[in-house]
Short mmCIF file of the C-alpha atoms (twelve columns), coordinates in Angstrom:
data_MODEL
# 
_entry.id   MODEL 
# 
loop_
_atom_site.group_PDB 
_atom_site.id 
_atom_site.type_symbol 
_atom_site.label_atom_id 
_atom_site.label_alt_id 
_atom_site.label_comp_id 
_atom_site.label_asym_id 
_atom_site.label_seq_id 
_atom_site.Cartn_x 
_atom_site.Cartn_y 
_atom_site.Cartn_z 
_atom_site.pdbx_PDB_model_num 
ATOM 1  C CA . ALA A 1  134.711 62.661 138.280 1 
ATOM 2  C CA . CYS A 2  133.288 63.685 134.969 1 
ATOM 3  C CA . HIS A 3  135.975 64.878 132.605 1 
ATOM 4  C CA . ASN A 4  133.609 65.829 129.779 1 
ATOM 5  C CA . HIS A 5  131.977 68.847 131.432 1 
ATOM 6  C CA . ASP A 6  132.753 71.720 133.775 1 
ATOM 7  C CA . GLU A 7  131.991 70.633 137.342 1 
ATOM 8  C CA . THR A 8  129.434 73.351 138.044 1 
ATOM 9  C CA . VAL A 9  127.023 73.076 140.963 1 
ATOM 10 C CA . MET A 10 124.172 72.167 138.606 1 
ATOM 11 C CA . HIS A 11 126.303 69.568 136.830 1 
ATOM 12 C CA . PHE A 12 127.526 67.937 140.062 1 
ATOM 13 C CA . LEU A 13 124.147 67.911 141.802 1 
ATOM 14 C CA . VAL A 14 121.776 67.088 138.966 1 
ATOM 15 C CA . VAL A 15 123.310 65.809 135.724 1 
ATOM 16 C CA . CYS A 16 126.840 64.390 136.087 1 
ATOM 17 C CA . PRO A 17 126.816 60.925 134.476 1 
ATOM 18 C CA . ALA A 18 129.825 59.844 136.546 1 
ATOM 19 C CA . ARG A 19 127.765 60.253 139.737 1 
ATOM 20 C CA . GLU A 20 124.446 58.886 138.473 1 
ATOM 21 C CA . ARG A 21 124.478 55.777 140.688 1 
ATOM 22 C CA . GLN A 22 125.081 57.746 143.902 1 
ATOM 23 C CA . ARG A 23 122.407 60.236 142.849 1 
ATOM 24 C CA . GLN A 24 119.864 57.446 142.201 1 
ATOM 25 C CA . ILE A 25 120.492 55.868 145.603 1 
ATOM 26 C CA . ALA A 26 120.420 59.080 147.611 1 
ATOM 27 C CA . LEU A 27 117.649 60.924 145.825 1 
ATOM 28 C CA . ALA A 28 115.209 58.064 145.145 1 
ATOM 29 C CA . SER A 29 113.018 59.095 148.071 1 
ATOM 30 C CA . ILE A 30 112.194 62.476 146.524 1 
ATOM 31 C CA . GLY A 31 111.276 61.216 143.044 1 
ATOM 32 C CA . ARG A 32 111.220 63.694 140.189 1 
ATOM 33 C CA . ASN A 33 112.127 66.508 142.577 1 
ATOM 34 C CA . ALA A 34 115.659 65.077 142.481 1 
ATOM 35 C CA . ARG A 35 116.194 67.009 139.228 1 
ATOM 36 C CA . SER A 36 115.107 70.331 140.722 1 
ATOM 37 C CA . LEU A 37 117.974 72.388 142.097 1 
ATOM 38 C CA . ALA A 38 115.471 74.677 143.856 1 
ATOM 39 C CA . TYR A 39 113.876 71.695 145.630 1 
ATOM 40 C CA . LEU A 40 117.247 70.212 146.625 1 
ATOM 41 C CA . LEU A 41 118.399 73.488 148.156 1 
ATOM 42 C CA . ALA A 42 115.184 74.791 149.744 1 
ATOM 43 C CA . ASN A 43 112.991 71.871 150.815 1 
ATOM 44 C CA . PRO A 44 113.942 70.050 154.054 1 
ATOM 45 C CA . GLU A 45 113.466 66.620 152.440 1 
ATOM 46 C CA . GLY A 46 115.474 67.769 149.426 1 
ATOM 47 C CA . VAL A 47 118.317 69.033 151.605 1 
ATOM 48 C CA . LYS A 48 118.408 65.760 153.539 1 
ATOM 49 C CA . ALA A 49 118.564 63.737 150.305 1 
ATOM 50 C CA . LEU A 50 121.161 66.134 148.914 1 
ATOM 51 C CA . PHE A 51 123.482 65.627 151.882 1 
ATOM 52 C CA . LYS A 52 123.061 61.870 151.545 1 
ATOM 53 C CA . TYR A 53 124.142 62.175 147.899 1 
ATOM 54 C CA . ILE A 54 127.117 64.364 148.795 1 
ATOM 55 C CA . ALA A 55 128.166 61.837 151.453 1 
ATOM 56 C CA . LEU A 56 127.914 58.952 148.976 1 
ATOM 57 C CA . THR A 57 130.193 60.727 146.507 1 
ATOM 58 C CA . GLY A 58 132.876 61.079 149.185 1 
ATOM 59 C CA . LEU A 59 134.109 64.295 147.580 1 
ATOM 60 C CA . PHE A 60 133.987 66.458 150.691 1 
ATOM 61 C CA . THR A 61 134.918 63.910 153.353 1 
ATOM 62 C CA . ALA A 62 138.515 65.115 153.684 1 
ATOM 63 C CA . THR A 63 137.349 68.688 154.268 1 
ATOM 64 C CA . PHE A 64 134.065 68.288 156.161 1 
ATOM 65 C CA . GLY A 65 134.055 64.721 157.480 1 
ATOM 66 C CA . ASP A 66 130.858 62.682 157.267 1 
ATOM 67 C CA . VAL A 67 128.062 64.943 156.043 1 
ATOM 68 C CA . ALA A 68 125.416 62.211 155.830 1 
ATOM 69 C CA . PRO A 69 122.200 63.125 157.642 1 
ATOM 70 C CA . GLU A 70 121.447 61.125 160.765 1 
# 
């Protein structure tokens, strides 16, 4: 986790340096749209990539199980 910033939604999803590698892997398929919160939350391809990223971070596994898209 990033200890230098508040863990806001925007920070976690788009800019957190501690999660950059997971973000690159999961969001590579959507290119520059990976930095658009609106795209990640509203576009079907963005949502799919977003859930892949969330799964790679492992942060919600204990609560929600595997959230990776099939």
